[in-house]
mmCIF file of C-alpha atoms and ligand atoms in Angstrom:
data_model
loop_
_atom_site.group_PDB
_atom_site.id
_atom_site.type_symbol
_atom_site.label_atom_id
_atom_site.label_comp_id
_atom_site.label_asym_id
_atom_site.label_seq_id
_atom_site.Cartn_x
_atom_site.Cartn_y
_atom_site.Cartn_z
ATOM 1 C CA UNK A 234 93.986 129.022 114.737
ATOM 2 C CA UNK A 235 97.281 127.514 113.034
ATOM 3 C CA UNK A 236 100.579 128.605 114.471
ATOM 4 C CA UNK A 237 102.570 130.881 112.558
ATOM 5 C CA UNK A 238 105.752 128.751 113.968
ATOM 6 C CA UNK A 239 107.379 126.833 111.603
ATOM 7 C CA UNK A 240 105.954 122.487 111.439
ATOM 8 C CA UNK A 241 108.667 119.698 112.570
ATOM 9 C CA UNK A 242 108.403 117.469 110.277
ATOM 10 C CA UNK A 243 109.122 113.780 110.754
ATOM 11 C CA UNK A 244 109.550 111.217 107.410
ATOM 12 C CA UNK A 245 109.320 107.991 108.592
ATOM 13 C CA UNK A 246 111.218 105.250 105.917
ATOM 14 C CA UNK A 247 110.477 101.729 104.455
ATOM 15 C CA UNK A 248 111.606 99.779 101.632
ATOM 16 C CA UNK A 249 107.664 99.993 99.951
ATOM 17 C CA UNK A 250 106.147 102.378 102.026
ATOM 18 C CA UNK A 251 102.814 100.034 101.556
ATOM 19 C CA UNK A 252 103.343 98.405 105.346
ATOM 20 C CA UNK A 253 105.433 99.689 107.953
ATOM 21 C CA UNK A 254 106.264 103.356 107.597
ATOM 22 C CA UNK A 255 102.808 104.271 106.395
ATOM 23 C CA UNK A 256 102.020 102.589 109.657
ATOM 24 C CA UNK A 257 104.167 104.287 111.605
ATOM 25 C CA UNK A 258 103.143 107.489 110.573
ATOM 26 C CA UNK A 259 99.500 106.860 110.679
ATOM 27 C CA UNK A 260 100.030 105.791 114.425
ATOM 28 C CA UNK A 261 102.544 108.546 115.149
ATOM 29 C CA UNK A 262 99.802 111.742 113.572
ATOM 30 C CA UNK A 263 97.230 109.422 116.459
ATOM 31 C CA UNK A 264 99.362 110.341 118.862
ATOM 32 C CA UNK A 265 100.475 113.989 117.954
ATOM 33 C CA UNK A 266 96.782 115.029 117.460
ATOM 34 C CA UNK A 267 95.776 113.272 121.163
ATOM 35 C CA UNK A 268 98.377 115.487 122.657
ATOM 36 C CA UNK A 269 97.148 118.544 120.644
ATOM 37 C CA UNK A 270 100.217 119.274 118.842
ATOM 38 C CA UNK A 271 98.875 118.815 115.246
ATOM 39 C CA UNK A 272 100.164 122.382 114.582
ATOM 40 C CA UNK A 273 103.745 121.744 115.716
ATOM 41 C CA UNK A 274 104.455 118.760 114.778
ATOM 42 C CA UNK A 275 104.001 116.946 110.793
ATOM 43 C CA UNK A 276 104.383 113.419 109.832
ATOM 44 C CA UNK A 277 104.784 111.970 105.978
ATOM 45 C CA UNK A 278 106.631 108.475 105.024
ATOM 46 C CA UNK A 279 108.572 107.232 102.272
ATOM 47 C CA UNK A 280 110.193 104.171 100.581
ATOM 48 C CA UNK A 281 113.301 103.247 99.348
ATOM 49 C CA UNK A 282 112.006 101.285 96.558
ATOM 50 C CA UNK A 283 110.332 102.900 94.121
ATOM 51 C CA UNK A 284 108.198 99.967 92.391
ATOM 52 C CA UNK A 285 104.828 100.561 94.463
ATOM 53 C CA UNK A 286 104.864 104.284 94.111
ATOM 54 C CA UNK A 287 101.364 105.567 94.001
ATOM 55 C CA UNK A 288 99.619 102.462 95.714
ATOM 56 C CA UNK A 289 97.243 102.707 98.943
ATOM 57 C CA UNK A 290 98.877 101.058 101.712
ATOM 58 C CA UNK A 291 99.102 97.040 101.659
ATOM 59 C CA UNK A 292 95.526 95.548 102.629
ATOM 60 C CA UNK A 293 96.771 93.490 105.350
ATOM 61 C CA UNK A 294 98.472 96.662 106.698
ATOM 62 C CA UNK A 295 95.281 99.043 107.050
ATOM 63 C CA UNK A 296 93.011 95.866 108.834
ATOM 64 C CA UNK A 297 95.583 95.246 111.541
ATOM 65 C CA UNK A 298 95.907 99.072 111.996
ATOM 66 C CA UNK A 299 91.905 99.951 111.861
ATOM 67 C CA UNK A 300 91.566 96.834 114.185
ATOM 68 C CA UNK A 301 93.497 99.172 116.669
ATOM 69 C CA UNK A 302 91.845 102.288 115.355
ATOM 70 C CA UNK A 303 94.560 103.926 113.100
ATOM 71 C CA UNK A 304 93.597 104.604 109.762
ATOM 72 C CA UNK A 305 96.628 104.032 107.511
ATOM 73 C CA UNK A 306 95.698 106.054 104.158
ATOM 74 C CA UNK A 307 98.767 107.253 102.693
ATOM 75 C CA UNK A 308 100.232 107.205 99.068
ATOM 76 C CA UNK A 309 103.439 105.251 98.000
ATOM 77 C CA UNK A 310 106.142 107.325 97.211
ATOM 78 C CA UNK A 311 109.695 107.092 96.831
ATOM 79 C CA UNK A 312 112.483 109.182 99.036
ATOM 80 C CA UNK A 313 114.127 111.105 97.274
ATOM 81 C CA UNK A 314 117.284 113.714 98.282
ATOM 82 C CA UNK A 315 115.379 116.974 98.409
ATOM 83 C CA UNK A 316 113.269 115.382 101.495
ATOM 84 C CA UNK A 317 116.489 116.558 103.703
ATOM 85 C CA UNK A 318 116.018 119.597 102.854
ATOM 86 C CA UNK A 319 112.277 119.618 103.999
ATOM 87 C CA UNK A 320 112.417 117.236 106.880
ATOM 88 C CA UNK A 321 113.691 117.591 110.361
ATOM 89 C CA UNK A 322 113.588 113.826 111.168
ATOM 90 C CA UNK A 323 114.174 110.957 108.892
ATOM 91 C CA UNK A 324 113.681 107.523 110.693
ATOM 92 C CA UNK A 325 114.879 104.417 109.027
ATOM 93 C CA UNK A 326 112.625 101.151 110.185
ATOM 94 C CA UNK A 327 115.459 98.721 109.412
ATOM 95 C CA UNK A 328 119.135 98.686 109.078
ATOM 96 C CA UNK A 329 119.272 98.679 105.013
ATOM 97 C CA UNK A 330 117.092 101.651 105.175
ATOM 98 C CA UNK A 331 119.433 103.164 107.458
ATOM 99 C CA UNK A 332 122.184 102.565 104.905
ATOM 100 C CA UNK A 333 120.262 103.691 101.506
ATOM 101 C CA UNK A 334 119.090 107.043 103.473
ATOM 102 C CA UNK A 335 122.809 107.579 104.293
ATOM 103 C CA UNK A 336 123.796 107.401 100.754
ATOM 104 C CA UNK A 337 120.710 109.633 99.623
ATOM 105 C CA UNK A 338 121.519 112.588 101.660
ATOM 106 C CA UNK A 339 123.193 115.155 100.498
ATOM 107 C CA UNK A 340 125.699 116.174 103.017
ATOM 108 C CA UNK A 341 126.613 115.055 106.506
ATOM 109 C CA UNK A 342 124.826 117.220 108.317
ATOM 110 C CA UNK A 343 121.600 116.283 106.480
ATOM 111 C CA UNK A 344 122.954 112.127 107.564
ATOM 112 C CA UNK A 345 122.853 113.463 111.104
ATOM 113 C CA UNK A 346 118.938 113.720 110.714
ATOM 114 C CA UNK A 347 118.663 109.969 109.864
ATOM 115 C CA UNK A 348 117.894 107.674 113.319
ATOM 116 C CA UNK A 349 116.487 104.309 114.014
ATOM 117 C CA UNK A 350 112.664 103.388 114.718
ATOM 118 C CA UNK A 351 113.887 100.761 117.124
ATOM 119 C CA UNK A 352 116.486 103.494 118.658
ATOM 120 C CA UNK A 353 112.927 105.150 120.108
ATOM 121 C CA UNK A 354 111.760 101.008 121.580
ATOM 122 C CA UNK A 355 112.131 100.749 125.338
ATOM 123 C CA UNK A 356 110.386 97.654 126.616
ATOM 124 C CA UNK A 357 110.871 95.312 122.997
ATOM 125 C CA UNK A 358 114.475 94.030 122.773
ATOM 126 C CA UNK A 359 114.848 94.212 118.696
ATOM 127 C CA UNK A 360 116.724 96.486 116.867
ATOM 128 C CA UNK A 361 114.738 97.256 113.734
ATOM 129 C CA UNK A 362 111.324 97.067 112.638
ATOM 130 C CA UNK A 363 111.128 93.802 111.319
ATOM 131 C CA UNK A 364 109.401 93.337 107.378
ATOM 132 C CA UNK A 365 106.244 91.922 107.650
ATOM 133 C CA UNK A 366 105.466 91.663 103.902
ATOM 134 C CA UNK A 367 105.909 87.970 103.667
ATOM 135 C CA UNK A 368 105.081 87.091 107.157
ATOM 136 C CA UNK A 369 101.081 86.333 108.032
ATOM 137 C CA UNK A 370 98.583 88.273 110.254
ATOM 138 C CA UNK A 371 100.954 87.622 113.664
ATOM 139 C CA UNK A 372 103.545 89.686 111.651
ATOM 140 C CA UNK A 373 101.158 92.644 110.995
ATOM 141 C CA UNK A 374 100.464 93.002 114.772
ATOM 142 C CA UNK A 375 103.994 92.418 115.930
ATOM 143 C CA UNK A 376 105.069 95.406 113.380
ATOM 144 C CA UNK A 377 102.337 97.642 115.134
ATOM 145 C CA UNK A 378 103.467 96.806 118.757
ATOM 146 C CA UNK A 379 106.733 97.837 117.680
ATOM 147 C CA UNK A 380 105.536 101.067 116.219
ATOM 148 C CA UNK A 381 102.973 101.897 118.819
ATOM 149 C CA UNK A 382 105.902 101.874 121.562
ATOM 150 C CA UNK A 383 108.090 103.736 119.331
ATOM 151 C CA UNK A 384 105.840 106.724 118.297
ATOM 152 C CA UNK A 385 104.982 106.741 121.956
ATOM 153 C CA UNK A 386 108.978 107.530 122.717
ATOM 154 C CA UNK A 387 109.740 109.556 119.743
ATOM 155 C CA UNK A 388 106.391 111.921 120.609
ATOM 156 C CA UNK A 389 107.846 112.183 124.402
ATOM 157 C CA UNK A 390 111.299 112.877 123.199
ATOM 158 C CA UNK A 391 110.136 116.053 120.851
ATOM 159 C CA UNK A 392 108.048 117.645 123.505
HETATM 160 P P1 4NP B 820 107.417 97.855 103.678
HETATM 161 O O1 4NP B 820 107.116 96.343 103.205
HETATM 162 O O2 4NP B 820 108.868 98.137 103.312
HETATM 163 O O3 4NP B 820 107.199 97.809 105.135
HETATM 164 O O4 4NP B 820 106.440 98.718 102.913
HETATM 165 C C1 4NP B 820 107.398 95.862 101.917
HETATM 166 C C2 4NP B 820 106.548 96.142 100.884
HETATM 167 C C3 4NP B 820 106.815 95.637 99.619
HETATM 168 C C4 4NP B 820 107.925 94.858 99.402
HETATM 169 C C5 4NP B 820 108.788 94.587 100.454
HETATM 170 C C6 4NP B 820 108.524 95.101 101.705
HETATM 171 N N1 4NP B 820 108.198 94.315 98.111
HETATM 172 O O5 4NP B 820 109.152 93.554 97.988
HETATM 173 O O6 4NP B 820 107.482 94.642 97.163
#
């Protein structure tokens, strides 16, 4: 039966939203329904660009993730200001996203909701999730260490 409680919801951020934050919330809705918390807990993603807005996520994207057994299905769509309104968590994958979220919410309270993906990475010393758009396959799987380690942390640290 659903909880009645109210959903904390988590909008993970890209510049596309075809590659990394797709990922990452693919991988992060793995973990939160292995841990049973599907009815707490709610994932979506965004991008900062606009220009792929309606697009499945990038090809090279959903092999590397299947190949690990997430399936990365979600539809491009660009942040906009009423998501800080809706969301609890809004989690920039590098530092220009960090920047462009900070100028697209609407008050400083809502900024305080913005955080780092690499901010949640324990064991890889980098401090954003690097763009794999123009890199090759090596890229891909790098991105979804990254992400695997920090949905991991970010699960542990909303328990
Ligand atoms: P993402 O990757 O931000 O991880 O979705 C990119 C996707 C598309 C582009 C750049 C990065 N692009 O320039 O179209």
């Amino acid at each position: 039966m659903e909880s009645s409680e109210k959903k904390y919801k988590v909008l993970f951020v890209c510049l596309g939203n075809i590659c990394r934050s797709p990922a990452a919330q693919a991988v992060f809705e793995h973990y939160v329904r292995e841990a049973g918390l599907q009815d707490r807990i709610q994932a979506d993603s965004a991008g900062t660009y606009g220009g792929h807005a309606g697009s499945l996520p990038d090809r090279r994207m959903r092999t590397a993730a299947l190949y690990r057994g997430f399936a990365v299905t979600h539809t491009a769509r660009r942040v906009r200001a009423v998501d800080f309104l809706d969301f609890d968590l809004v989690i920039a994958m590098d530092d220009q996203n960090y920047e462009d979220l900070m100028h697209l919410a609407p008050s400083v309270e809502d900024s305080h909701k913005i955080k780092r993906m690499a901010d949640y990475l324990t064991t890889h010393r980098i401090s954003y999730i690097p763009d794999p758009y123009y890199m090759g396959a090596e890229g891909f799987s790098h991105v979804l260490d990254l992400l695997e380690e920090a949905c991991a942390n970010l699960l542990d640290s909303l328990k």
